[in-house]
PDB file of C-alpha atoms and ligand atoms in Angstrom:
ATOM      1  CA  ARG A  67      77.926  57.391 110.767  1.00  0.00           C
ATOM      2  CA  ILE A  68      77.908  53.854 112.177  1.00  0.00           C
ATOM      3  CA  LEU A  69      80.349  51.259 110.845  1.00  0.00           C
ATOM      4  CA  VAL A  70      79.753  47.617 111.643  1.00  0.00           C
ATOM      5  CA  THR A  71      82.757  45.302 111.134  1.00  0.00           C
ATOM      6  CA  THR A  72      82.830  41.540 111.706  1.00  0.00           C
ATOM      7  CA  VAL A  73      85.935  40.263 113.480  1.00  0.00           C
ATOM      8  CA  LEU A  74      87.159  36.874 112.199  1.00  0.00           C
ATOM      9  CA  ASP A  75      89.488  34.419 113.876  1.00  0.00           C
ATOM     10  CA  ARG A  76      93.069  33.780 112.646  1.00  0.00           C
ATOM     11  CA  GLU A  77      91.981  31.225 110.076  1.00  0.00           C
ATOM     12  CA  ARG A  78      89.317  33.652 108.852  1.00  0.00           C
ATOM     13  CA  GLU A  79      86.706  30.960 109.323  1.00  0.00           C
ATOM     14  CA  ASN A  80      84.721  31.808 112.422  1.00  0.00           C
ATOM     15  CA  VAL A  81      83.266  35.093 113.432  1.00  0.00           C
ATOM     16  CA  LYS A  82      84.753  36.087 116.802  1.00  0.00           C
ATOM     17  CA  GLY A  83      82.683  39.190 117.264  1.00  0.00           C
ATOM     18  CA  ILE A  84      81.364  42.397 115.855  1.00  0.00           C
ATOM     19  CA  ALA A  85      83.022  45.813 116.152  1.00  0.00           C
ATOM     20  CA  ILE A  86      80.781  48.838 116.024  1.00  0.00           C
ATOM     21  CA  THR A  87      82.373  52.225 115.356  1.00  0.00           C
ATOM     22  CA  VAL A  88      80.330  55.367 115.766  1.00  0.00           C
ATOM     23  CA  GLN A  89      81.754  58.451 114.087  1.00  0.00           C
ATOM     24  CA  ASP A  90      80.373  61.929 114.480  1.00  0.00           C
ATOM     25  CA  ILE A  91      80.442  63.348 110.946  1.00  0.00           C
ATOM     26  CA  THR A  92      78.264  66.384 111.600  1.00  0.00           C
ATOM     27  CA  ARG A  93      81.219  68.687 110.911  1.00  0.00           C
ATOM     28  CA  GLU A  94      82.072  66.849 107.697  1.00  0.00           C
ATOM     29  CA  VAL A  95      78.484  67.121 106.481  1.00  0.00           C
ATOM     30  CA  GLU A  96      78.346  70.788 107.459  1.00  0.00           C
ATOM     31  CA  LEU A  97      81.596  71.504 105.614  1.00  0.00           C
ATOM     32  CA  ASN A  98      80.340  69.737 102.493  1.00  0.00           C
ATOM     33  CA  GLU A  99      77.113  71.698 102.614  1.00  0.00           C
ATOM     34  CA  ALA A 100      79.018  74.971 103.055  1.00  0.00           C
ATOM     35  CA  LYS A 101      81.215  74.057 100.081  1.00  0.00           C
ATOM     36  CA  SER A 102      78.241  73.283  97.785  1.00  0.00           C
ATOM     37  CA  GLN A 103      76.548  76.479  98.883  1.00  0.00           C
ATOM     38  CA  PHE A 104      79.744  78.420  98.129  1.00  0.00           C
ATOM     39  CA  ILE A 105      80.070  76.913  94.649  1.00  0.00           C
ATOM     40  CA  SER A 106      76.438  77.614  93.855  1.00  0.00           C
ATOM     41  CA  ASN A 107      76.809  81.230  95.079  1.00  0.00           C
ATOM     42  CA  ILE A 108      80.015  81.690  93.134  1.00  0.00           C
ATOM     43  CA  SER A 109      78.471  80.387  89.914  1.00  0.00           C
ATOM     44  CA  HIS A 110      75.632  82.835  90.313  1.00  0.00           C
ATOM     45  CA  GLU A 111      77.951  85.741  91.135  1.00  0.00           C
ATOM     46  CA  LEU A 112      80.227  85.006  88.177  1.00  0.00           C
ATOM     47  CA  ARG A 113      77.408  84.473  85.732  1.00  0.00           C
ATOM     48  CA  THR A 114      75.740  87.834  86.403  1.00  0.00           C
ATOM     49  CA  PRO A 115      78.552  90.133  85.203  1.00  0.00           C
ATOM     50  CA  LEU A 116      79.379  87.704  82.368  1.00  0.00           C
ATOM     51  CA  PHE A 117      75.766  87.767  81.202  1.00  0.00           C
ATOM     52  CA  ASN A 118      75.746  91.584  81.329  1.00  0.00           C
ATOM     53  CA  ILE A 119      79.003  91.876  79.375  1.00  0.00           C
ATOM     54  CA  LYS A 120      77.753  89.474  76.728  1.00  0.00           C
ATOM     55  CA  SER A 121      74.431  91.322  76.361  1.00  0.00           C
ATOM     56  CA  PHE A 122      76.171  94.665  75.872  1.00  0.00           C
ATOM     57  CA  ILE A 123      78.601  93.252  73.320  1.00  0.00           C
ATOM     58  CA  GLU A 124      75.786  91.503  71.435  1.00  0.00           C
ATOM     59  CA  THR A 125      73.686  94.661  71.332  1.00  0.00           C
ATOM     60  CA  LEU A 126      76.658  96.703  70.104  1.00  0.00           C
ATOM     61  CA  HIS A 127      77.419  94.082  67.499  1.00  0.00           C
ATOM     62  CA  GLU A 128      73.863  93.784  66.176  1.00  0.00           C
ATOM     63  CA  TYR A 129      72.479  97.283  66.615  1.00  0.00           C
ATOM     64  CA  GLY A 130      75.695  99.334  66.906  1.00  0.00           C
ATOM     65  CA  ASP A 131      74.962 101.258  63.705  1.00  0.00           C
ATOM     66  CA  ASP A 132      71.557 102.375  64.980  1.00  0.00           C
ATOM     67  CA  LEU A 133      72.950 103.718  68.255  1.00  0.00           C
ATOM     68  CA  SER A 134      74.189 107.228  68.881  1.00  0.00           C
ATOM     69  CA  ASP A 135      77.857 107.829  69.855  1.00  0.00           C
ATOM     70  CA  ARG A 136      76.744 108.587  73.388  1.00  0.00           C
ATOM     71  CA  GLU A 137      74.767 105.350  73.665  1.00  0.00           C
ATOM     72  CA  ARG A 138      77.684 103.325  72.301  1.00  0.00           C
ATOM     73  CA  ARG A 139      80.045 104.954  74.809  1.00  0.00           C
ATOM     74  CA  GLU A 140      77.646 104.217  77.674  1.00  0.00           C
ATOM     75  CA  PHE A 141      77.362 100.556  76.631  1.00  0.00           C
ATOM     76  CA  LEU A 142      81.135 100.216  76.481  1.00  0.00           C
ATOM     77  CA  GLU A 143      81.558 101.914  79.864  1.00  0.00           C
ATOM     78  CA  THR A 144      79.043  99.561  81.475  1.00  0.00           C
ATOM     79  CA  ALA A 145      80.697  96.506  79.919  1.00  0.00           C
ATOM     80  CA  ASN A 146      84.049  97.794  81.189  1.00  0.00           C
ATOM     81  CA  HIS A 147      82.584  98.315  84.652  1.00  0.00           C
ATOM     82  CA  GLU A 148      81.213  94.771  84.681  1.00  0.00           C
ATOM     83  CA  THR A 149      84.627  93.427  83.594  1.00  0.00           C
ATOM     84  CA  ASP A 150      86.178  95.207  86.607  1.00  0.00           C
ATOM     85  CA  ARG A 151      83.565  93.603  88.853  1.00  0.00           C
ATOM     86  CA  LEU A 152      84.359  90.184  87.438  1.00  0.00           C
ATOM     87  CA  THR A 153      88.090  90.760  87.992  1.00  0.00           C
ATOM     88  CA  ARG A 154      87.511  91.785  91.626  1.00  0.00           C
ATOM     89  CA  LEU A 155      85.336  88.746  92.178  1.00  0.00           C
ATOM     90  CA  VAL A 156      87.861  86.328  90.696  1.00  0.00           C
ATOM     91  CA  ASN A 157      90.676  87.935  92.725  1.00  0.00           C
ATOM     92  CA  ASP A 158      88.690  87.698  95.968  1.00  0.00           C
ATOM     93  CA  VAL A 159      87.716  84.082  95.321  1.00  0.00           C
ATOM     94  CA  LEU A 160      91.348  83.215  94.590  1.00  0.00           C
ATOM     95  CA  ASP A 161      92.516  84.993  97.765  1.00  0.00           C
ATOM     96  CA  LEU A 162      89.968  83.124  99.832  1.00  0.00           C
ATOM     97  CA  SER A 163      90.778  79.724  98.375  1.00  0.00           C
ATOM     98  CA  ARG A 164      94.535  80.359  98.754  1.00  0.00           C
ATOM     99  CA  LEU A 165      93.945  81.245 102.402  1.00  0.00           C
ATOM    100  CA  GLU A 166      91.893  78.134 102.973  1.00  0.00           C
ATOM    101  CA  SER A 167      94.282  75.753 101.287  1.00  0.00           C
ATOM    102  CA  CYS A 168      97.487  77.123 102.830  1.00  0.00           C
ATOM    103  CA  ARG A 169      97.412  75.839 106.351  1.00  0.00           C
ATOM    104  CA  ILE A 170     100.743  77.005 107.652  1.00  0.00           C
ATOM    105  CA  TYR A 171     101.607  80.648 107.777  1.00  0.00           C
ATOM    106  CA  ARG A 172     104.628  81.974 109.592  1.00  0.00           C
ATOM    107  CA  LEU A 173     104.077  84.744 112.081  1.00  0.00           C
ATOM    108  CA  GLU A 174     106.968  87.179 112.409  1.00  0.00           C
ATOM    109  CA  PRO A 175     107.463  90.038 114.875  1.00  0.00           C
ATOM    110  CA  LEU A 176     106.493  93.243 113.110  1.00  0.00           C
ATOM    111  CA  ASP A 177     105.885  96.893 113.826  1.00  0.00           C
ATOM    112  CA  ILE A 178     102.132  97.409 113.365  1.00  0.00           C
ATOM    113  CA  LEU A 179     102.762 101.035 112.343  1.00  0.00           C
ATOM    114  CA  GLN A 180     104.268  99.849 109.049  1.00  0.00           C
ATOM    115  CA  PRO A 181     101.218  98.146 107.464  1.00  0.00           C
ATOM    116  CA  ILE A 182      99.039 100.962 108.865  1.00  0.00           C
ATOM    117  CA  GLU A 183     101.178 103.684 107.244  1.00  0.00           C
ATOM    118  CA  GLN A 184     101.386 101.751 103.991  1.00  0.00           C
ATOM    119  CA  THR A 185      97.585 101.376 103.896  1.00  0.00           C
ATOM    120  CA  LEU A 186      97.025 105.056 104.635  1.00  0.00           C
ATOM    121  CA  ARG A 187      99.406 106.052 101.834  1.00  0.00           C
ATOM    122  CA  THR A 188      97.471 103.802  99.430  1.00  0.00           C
ATOM    123  CA  TYR A 189      94.022 105.090 100.408  1.00  0.00           C
ATOM    124  CA  GLN A 190      94.799 108.789 101.018  1.00  0.00           C
ATOM    125  CA  LEU A 191      93.944 109.810  97.454  1.00  0.00           C
ATOM    126  CA  ASN A 192      90.668 107.900  97.512  1.00  0.00           C
ATOM    127  CA  ALA A 193      89.795 109.571 100.858  1.00  0.00           C
ATOM    128  CA  LYS A 194      90.597 113.060  99.478  1.00  0.00           C
ATOM    129  CA  ASP A 195      88.424 112.390  96.438  1.00  0.00           C
ATOM    130  CA  LYS A 196      85.545 111.482  98.711  1.00  0.00           C
ATOM    131  CA  GLU A 197      86.325 114.374 101.111  1.00  0.00           C
ATOM    132  CA  ILE A 198      86.838 112.014 104.019  1.00  0.00           C
ATOM    133  CA  GLU A 199      89.497 112.604 106.665  1.00  0.00           C
ATOM    134  CA  LEU A 200      91.667 109.471 106.880  1.00  0.00           C
ATOM    135  CA  LYS A 201      94.199 109.362 109.716  1.00  0.00           C
ATOM    136  CA  GLN A 202      95.985 107.091 112.187  1.00  0.00           C
ATOM    137  CA  GLU A 203      96.260 107.272 115.959  1.00  0.00           C
ATOM    138  CA  VAL A 204      98.885 104.726 116.920  1.00  0.00           C
ATOM    139  CA  GLU A 205     100.105 104.682 120.520  1.00  0.00           C
ATOM    140  CA  GLU A 206     103.790 105.558 120.773  1.00  0.00           C
ATOM    141  CA  GLY A 207     106.324 102.893 121.700  1.00  0.00           C
ATOM    142  CA  LEU A 208     104.069  99.918 120.934  1.00  0.00           C
ATOM    143  CA  PRO A 209     105.875  96.571 121.168  1.00  0.00           C
ATOM    144  CA  SER A 210     106.193  94.384 118.061  1.00  0.00           C
ATOM    145  CA  VAL A 211     103.317  92.021 117.362  1.00  0.00           C
ATOM    146  CA  LEU A 212     103.305  88.544 115.842  1.00  0.00           C
ATOM    147  CA  GLY A 213     101.761  88.736 112.423  1.00  0.00           C
ATOM    148  CA  HIS A 214     101.978  87.986 108.735  1.00  0.00           C
ATOM    149  CA  TYR A 215     102.780  91.289 107.027  1.00  0.00           C
ATOM    150  CA  ASP A 216     101.128  90.713 103.645  1.00  0.00           C
ATOM    151  CA  LEU A 217      98.016  89.135 105.107  1.00  0.00           C
ATOM    152  CA  LEU A 218      97.646  91.993 107.589  1.00  0.00           C
ATOM    153  CA  LEU A 219      98.035  94.464 104.758  1.00  0.00           C
ATOM    154  CA  GLN A 220      95.068  92.779 103.117  1.00  0.00           C
ATOM    155  CA  VAL A 221      93.037  93.036 106.339  1.00  0.00           C
ATOM    156  CA  PHE A 222      93.764  96.773 106.534  1.00  0.00           C
ATOM    157  CA  ALA A 223      92.975  97.239 102.845  1.00  0.00           C
ATOM    158  CA  ASN A 224      89.605  95.486 103.153  1.00  0.00           C
ATOM    159  CA  LEU A 225      88.572  97.255 106.376  1.00  0.00           C
ATOM    160  CA  VAL A 226      89.777 100.742 105.385  1.00  0.00           C
ATOM    161  CA  GLY A 227      88.355 100.241 101.877  1.00  0.00           C
ATOM    162  CA  ASN A 228      84.950  99.379 103.369  1.00  0.00           C
ATOM    163  CA  ALA A 229      85.105 102.254 105.861  1.00  0.00           C
ATOM    164  CA  LEU A 230      85.702 104.724 103.008  1.00  0.00           C
ATOM    165  CA  LYS A 231      83.042 103.096 100.855  1.00  0.00           C
ATOM    166  CA  PHE A 232      80.323 103.339 103.496  1.00  0.00           C
ATOM    167  CA  THR A 233      81.138 106.856 104.772  1.00  0.00           C
ATOM    168  CA  GLU A 234      79.742 110.064 103.307  1.00  0.00           C
ATOM    169  CA  ALA A 235      81.725 113.175 102.379  1.00  0.00           C
ATOM    170  CA  GLY A 236      82.779 115.171 105.441  1.00  0.00           C
ATOM    171  CA  GLY A 237      83.150 111.986 107.514  1.00  0.00           C
ATOM    172  CA  LYS A 238      86.201 110.468 109.206  1.00  0.00           C
ATOM    173  CA  VAL A 239      88.041 107.154 109.100  1.00  0.00           C
ATOM    174  CA  ILE A 240      90.572 106.549 111.864  1.00  0.00           C
ATOM    175  CA  VAL A 241      92.951 103.601 112.251  1.00  0.00           C
ATOM    176  CA  ARG A 242      93.982 103.138 115.888  1.00  0.00           C
ATOM    177  CA  ALA A 243      96.386 100.768 117.613  1.00  0.00           C
ATOM    178  CA  TYR A 244      97.026 100.537 121.348  1.00  0.00           C
ATOM    179  CA  LEU A 245      98.231  98.084 123.946  1.00  0.00           C
ATOM    180  CA  LEU A 246      95.320  96.346 125.681  1.00  0.00           C
ATOM    181  CA  SER A 247      95.777  97.218 129.328  1.00  0.00           C
ATOM    182  CA  SER A 248      93.875  94.302 130.779  1.00  0.00           C
ATOM    183  CA  MET A 249      91.738  91.585 129.359  1.00  0.00           C
ATOM    184  CA  THR A 250      88.012  91.964 129.438  1.00  0.00           C
ATOM    185  CA  PRO A 251      85.880  88.907 130.333  1.00  0.00           C
ATOM    186  CA  GLU A 252      84.587  88.895 126.755  1.00  0.00           C
ATOM    187  CA  ASP A 253      88.102  88.482 125.416  1.00  0.00           C
ATOM    188  CA  SER A 254      89.357  86.069 128.033  1.00  0.00           C
ATOM    189  CA  HIS A 255      88.846  82.958 125.880  1.00  0.00           C
ATOM    190  CA  THR A 256      91.372  84.255 123.363  1.00  0.00           C
ATOM    191  CA  MET A 257      93.841  85.377 125.972  1.00  0.00           C
ATOM    192  CA  GLU A 258      96.120  82.611 127.074  1.00  0.00           C
ATOM    193  CA  GLY A 259      98.489  82.885 130.007  1.00  0.00           C
ATOM    194  CA  ALA A 260     100.190  86.226 130.261  1.00  0.00           C
ATOM    195  CA  THR A 261     100.126  87.015 126.545  1.00  0.00           C
ATOM    196  CA  ARG A 262      99.730  90.730 125.925  1.00  0.00           C
ATOM    197  CA  TYR A 263      97.761  92.009 122.947  1.00  0.00           C
ATOM    198  CA  VAL A 264      97.725  95.078 120.750  1.00  0.00           C
ATOM    199  CA  ARG A 265      94.242  96.123 119.702  1.00  0.00           C
ATOM    200  CA  VAL A 266      93.722  97.557 116.240  1.00  0.00           C
ATOM    201  CA  GLU A 267      90.584  99.524 115.392  1.00  0.00           C
ATOM    202  CA  ILE A 268      89.265 100.878 112.113  1.00  0.00           C
ATOM    203  CA  ALA A 269      86.599 103.419 113.024  1.00  0.00           C
ATOM    204  CA  ASP A 270      84.353 105.282 110.610  1.00  0.00           C
ATOM    205  CA  THR A 271      81.544 107.812 110.854  1.00  0.00           C
ATOM    206  CA  GLY A 272      79.580 106.041 108.109  1.00  0.00           C
ATOM    207  CA  ILE A 273      76.122 104.598 107.655  1.00  0.00           C
ATOM    208  CA  GLY A 274      76.555 101.860 110.272  1.00  0.00           C
ATOM    209  CA  ILE A 275      75.422  98.218 110.332  1.00  0.00           C
ATOM    210  CA  GLY A 276      72.134  97.137 111.892  1.00  0.00           C
ATOM    211  CA  GLU A 277      72.238  94.617 114.728  1.00  0.00           C
ATOM    212  CA  GLU A 278      70.437  91.997 112.608  1.00  0.00           C
ATOM    213  CA  ASP A 279      73.292  91.992 110.060  1.00  0.00           C
ATOM    214  CA  ARG A 280      76.319  92.041 112.362  1.00  0.00           C
ATOM    215  CA  GLU A 281      77.064  88.322 112.344  1.00  0.00           C
ATOM    216  CA  ALA A 282      76.068  87.673 108.710  1.00  0.00           C
ATOM    217  CA  ILE A 283      78.374  90.334 107.231  1.00  0.00           C
ATOM    218  CA  PHE A 284      81.297  87.954 107.786  1.00  0.00           C
ATOM    219  CA  ASP A 285      79.593  85.307 105.617  1.00  0.00           C
ATOM    220  CA  ARG A 286      80.703  84.873 102.040  1.00  0.00           C
ATOM    221  CA  PHE A 287      78.773  86.995  99.562  1.00  0.00           C
ATOM    222  CA  PHE A 288      76.625  88.588 102.252  1.00  0.00           C
ATOM    223  CA  ARG A 289      75.890  92.230 101.540  1.00  0.00           C
ATOM    224  CA  VAL A 290      73.460  94.345 103.516  1.00  0.00           C
ATOM    225  CA  GLU A 291      70.244  94.703 101.533  1.00  0.00           C
ATOM    226  CA  ASN A 292      69.253  97.903  99.760  1.00  0.00           C
ATOM    227  CA  ARG A 293      72.812  99.071  99.264  1.00  0.00           C
ATOM    228  CA  VAL A 294      73.946  96.117  97.231  1.00  0.00           C
ATOM    229  CA  HIS A 295      73.881  97.496  93.747  1.00  0.00           C
ATOM    230  CA  THR A 296      74.880 101.061  94.448  1.00  0.00           C
ATOM    231  CA  LEU A 297      78.405 100.412  95.711  1.00  0.00           C
ATOM    232  CA  GLU A 298      81.168  98.259  94.340  1.00  0.00           C
ATOM    233  CA  GLY A 299      81.952  95.084  96.217  1.00  0.00           C
ATOM    234  CA  THR A 300      81.890  91.329  96.179  1.00  0.00           C
ATOM    235  CA  GLY A 301      80.635  90.433  99.660  1.00  0.00           C
ATOM    236  CA  LEU A 302      83.857  88.466 100.201  1.00  0.00           C
ATOM    237  CA  GLY A 303      86.046  91.130 101.859  1.00  0.00           C
ATOM    238  CA  LEU A 304      85.014  90.436 105.446  1.00  0.00           C
ATOM    239  CA  SER A 305      85.191  86.626 105.009  1.00  0.00           C
ATOM    240  CA  ILE A 306      88.795  87.141 103.947  1.00  0.00           C
ATOM    241  CA  VAL A 307      89.400  89.372 106.984  1.00  0.00           C
ATOM    242  CA  ARG A 308      87.932  86.810 109.381  1.00  0.00           C
ATOM    243  CA  ASN A 309      89.922  84.003 107.785  1.00  0.00           C
ATOM    244  CA  ILE A 310      93.201  85.929 108.155  1.00  0.00           C
ATOM    245  CA  ILE A 311      92.517  86.956 111.765  1.00  0.00           C
ATOM    246  CA  ASP A 312      91.633  83.310 112.555  1.00  0.00           C
ATOM    247  CA  LYS A 313      95.112  82.439 111.344  1.00  0.00           C
ATOM    248  CA  HIS A 314      96.466  84.865 113.948  1.00  0.00           C
ATOM    249  CA  HIS A 315      94.476  82.948 116.608  1.00  0.00           C
ATOM    250  CA  THR A 316      92.509  85.996 117.681  1.00  0.00           C
ATOM    251  CA  ASN A 317      89.132  87.565 116.902  1.00  0.00           C
ATOM    252  CA  VAL A 318      87.713  90.265 114.716  1.00  0.00           C
ATOM    253  CA  ASN A 319      84.503  91.985 115.719  1.00  0.00           C
ATOM    254  CA  LEU A 320      82.663  95.256 115.503  1.00  0.00           C
ATOM    255  CA  VAL A 321      80.558  97.817 117.283  1.00  0.00           C
ATOM    256  CA  SER A 322      78.203  99.888 115.212  1.00  0.00           C
ATOM    257  CA  GLU A 323      75.348 102.326 115.386  1.00  0.00           C
ATOM    258  CA  VAL A 324      73.180 102.900 112.327  1.00  0.00           C
ATOM    259  CA  GLY A 325      73.664 106.426 111.037  1.00  0.00           C
ATOM    260  CA  VAL A 326      76.559 107.103 113.405  1.00  0.00           C
ATOM    261  CA  GLY A 327      79.369 104.779 112.370  1.00  0.00           C
ATOM    262  CA  THR A 328      81.150 101.466 112.700  1.00  0.00           C
ATOM    263  CA  THR A 329      84.324 100.345 114.427  1.00  0.00           C
ATOM    264  CA  PHE A 330      85.883  97.022 113.423  1.00  0.00           C
ATOM    265  CA  TRP A 331      88.549  95.741 115.819  1.00  0.00           C
ATOM    266  CA  PHE A 332      90.970  92.853 116.097  1.00  0.00           C
ATOM    267  CA  ASP A 333      93.825  91.873 118.401  1.00  0.00           C
ATOM    268  CA  LEU A 334      97.375  90.746 117.715  1.00  0.00           C
ATOM    269  CA  ALA A 335      99.621  88.993 120.225  1.00  0.00           C
ATOM    270  CA  VAL A 336     102.677  90.938 121.363  1.00  0.00           C
ATOM    271  CA  ALA A 337     105.939  89.320 120.215  1.00  0.00           C
ATOM    272  CA  GLU A 338     107.499  88.836 123.641  1.00  0.00           C
ATOM    273  CA  ALA A 339     111.303  88.457 123.812  1.00  0.00           C
ATOM    274  CA  SER A 340     110.911  84.704 124.271  1.00  0.00           C
ATOM    275  CA  SER A 341     108.837  84.181 121.114  1.00  0.00           C
ATOM    276  CA  LYS A 342     111.151  83.409 118.233  1.00  0.00           C
ATOM    277  CA  PRO A 343     110.245  84.524 114.714  1.00  0.00           C
ATOM    278  CA  GLY A 344     108.284  81.851 112.929  1.00  0.00           C
ATOM    279  CA  SER A 345     107.860  79.829 116.070  1.00  0.00           C
ATOM    280  CA  ILE A 346     104.093  79.697 115.754  1.00  0.00           C
ATOM    281  CA  PRO A 347     102.742  77.489 113.010  1.00  0.00           C
ATOM    282  CA  MET A 348      99.353  78.917 112.140  1.00  0.00           C
ATOM    283  CA  ASP A 349      96.444  76.557 111.801  1.00  0.00           C
ATOM    284  CA  ALA A 350      98.818  73.633 111.506  1.00  0.00           C
ATOM    285  CA  THR A 351      96.170  70.946 111.636  1.00  0.00           C
TER     286      THR A 351
HETATM  287  P1  ADP B  94      81.733  94.080 100.136  1.00  0.00           P
HETATM  288  O1  ADP B  94      82.610  93.655  99.026  1.00  0.00           O
HETATM  289  O2  ADP B  94      80.276  94.146  99.796  1.00  0.00           O
HETATM  290  O3  ADP B  94      82.233  95.311 100.819  1.00  0.00           O
HETATM  291  P2  ADP B  94      82.354  92.769 102.617  1.00  0.00           P
HETATM  292  O4  ADP B  94      82.392  91.326 103.001  1.00  0.00           O
HETATM  293  O5  ADP B  94      83.624  93.538 102.764  1.00  0.00           O
HETATM  294  O6  ADP B  94      81.823  92.845 101.150  1.00  0.00           O
HETATM  295  O7  ADP B  94      81.222  93.483 103.462  1.00  0.00           O
HETATM  296  C1  ADP B  94      79.939  92.883 103.545  1.00  0.00           C
HETATM  297  C2  ADP B  94      78.872  93.941 103.800  1.00  0.00           C
HETATM  298  O8  ADP B  94      79.030  94.483 105.114  1.00  0.00           O
HETATM  299  C3  ADP B  94      78.966  95.138 102.870  1.00  0.00           C
HETATM  300  O9  ADP B  94      78.319  94.915 101.645  1.00  0.00           O
HETATM  301  C4  ADP B  94      78.264  96.209 103.695  1.00  0.00           C
HETATM  302  O10 ADP B  94      76.868  96.126 103.541  1.00  0.00           O
HETATM  303  C5  ADP B  94      78.633  95.854 105.133  1.00  0.00           C
HETATM  304  N1  ADP B  94      79.783  96.670 105.634  1.00  0.00           N
HETATM  305  C6  ADP B  94      81.086  96.296 105.685  1.00  0.00           C
HETATM  306  N2  ADP B  94      81.852  97.264 106.229  1.00  0.00           N
HETATM  307  C7  ADP B  94      81.027  98.286 106.525  1.00  0.00           C
HETATM  308  C8  ADP B  94      81.200  99.588 107.136  1.00  0.00           C
HETATM  309  N3  ADP B  94      82.406 100.014 107.540  1.00  0.00           N
HETATM  310  N4  ADP B  94      80.103 100.364 107.301  1.00  0.00           N
HETATM  311  C9  ADP B  94      78.868  99.931 106.914  1.00  0.00           C
HETATM  312  N5  ADP B  94      78.627  98.717 106.343  1.00  0.00           N
HETATM  313  C10 ADP B  94      79.688  97.897 106.146  1.00  0.00           C
END
């Protein structure tokens, strides 16, 4: 964007000169485009289950008497299922917009074992139902990390939930946490000074993610093709994960082999004795 301003003298009579301001608004334009895209995707995603619910209700209303009990029950079950999908979608969209609008989150020292154990307790039943072994391997004596407990709980829920969803019966899901011994060149841009990091991994023996999809899976609403309609999901879970890990000023990434399994990992800074609770404003721009 180029702004041209005329500069007048004190009496505002004569033009003294011209000021030209050049502003780079690429980012602004990109953000606006991303926002419109998001709204158009959301409208589509919300309309689909709503349309399905309405069709089932209309059919029941108009032709209910001609249907068998079994058919009526099936219609109601599908409408109920679609209502659940709509609820999940609305909840995920609200989570994401809350995350994006709240710029300052307080990081507190916390024991990473606590959100891990809480997540495992929540998902153990689901894992048993699916005959998947769900366990944790957390290094003993880990130092506290700087994190936001509730947001991290959501990260674990999304990643463990996905791992269970995309793993077959007889498979394994393991949540690991260990102190990073030294920084790898790949991580060096996130590692400032002598900060130490705890690495958290959520590893599964599931269907894996092809190389072509590895970056896109973090995009809103992206779901790997051909498995979209068979499993529940909104395509927002990993965007929420990335957003939360961004607020911890570290990275989330994955390694995966199709047919063998996937490991998502992220790092959390160790709460050194000198770092006071709440001393790091997150994303305070
Ligand atoms: P969804 O609600 O569809 O799970 P996510 O954003 O959490 O949305 O994930 C996006 C897509 O990434 C999923 O639809 C799935 O195709 C793929 N994915 C995520 N986690 C895994 C995993 N552990 N194993 C295989 N594929 C995965």
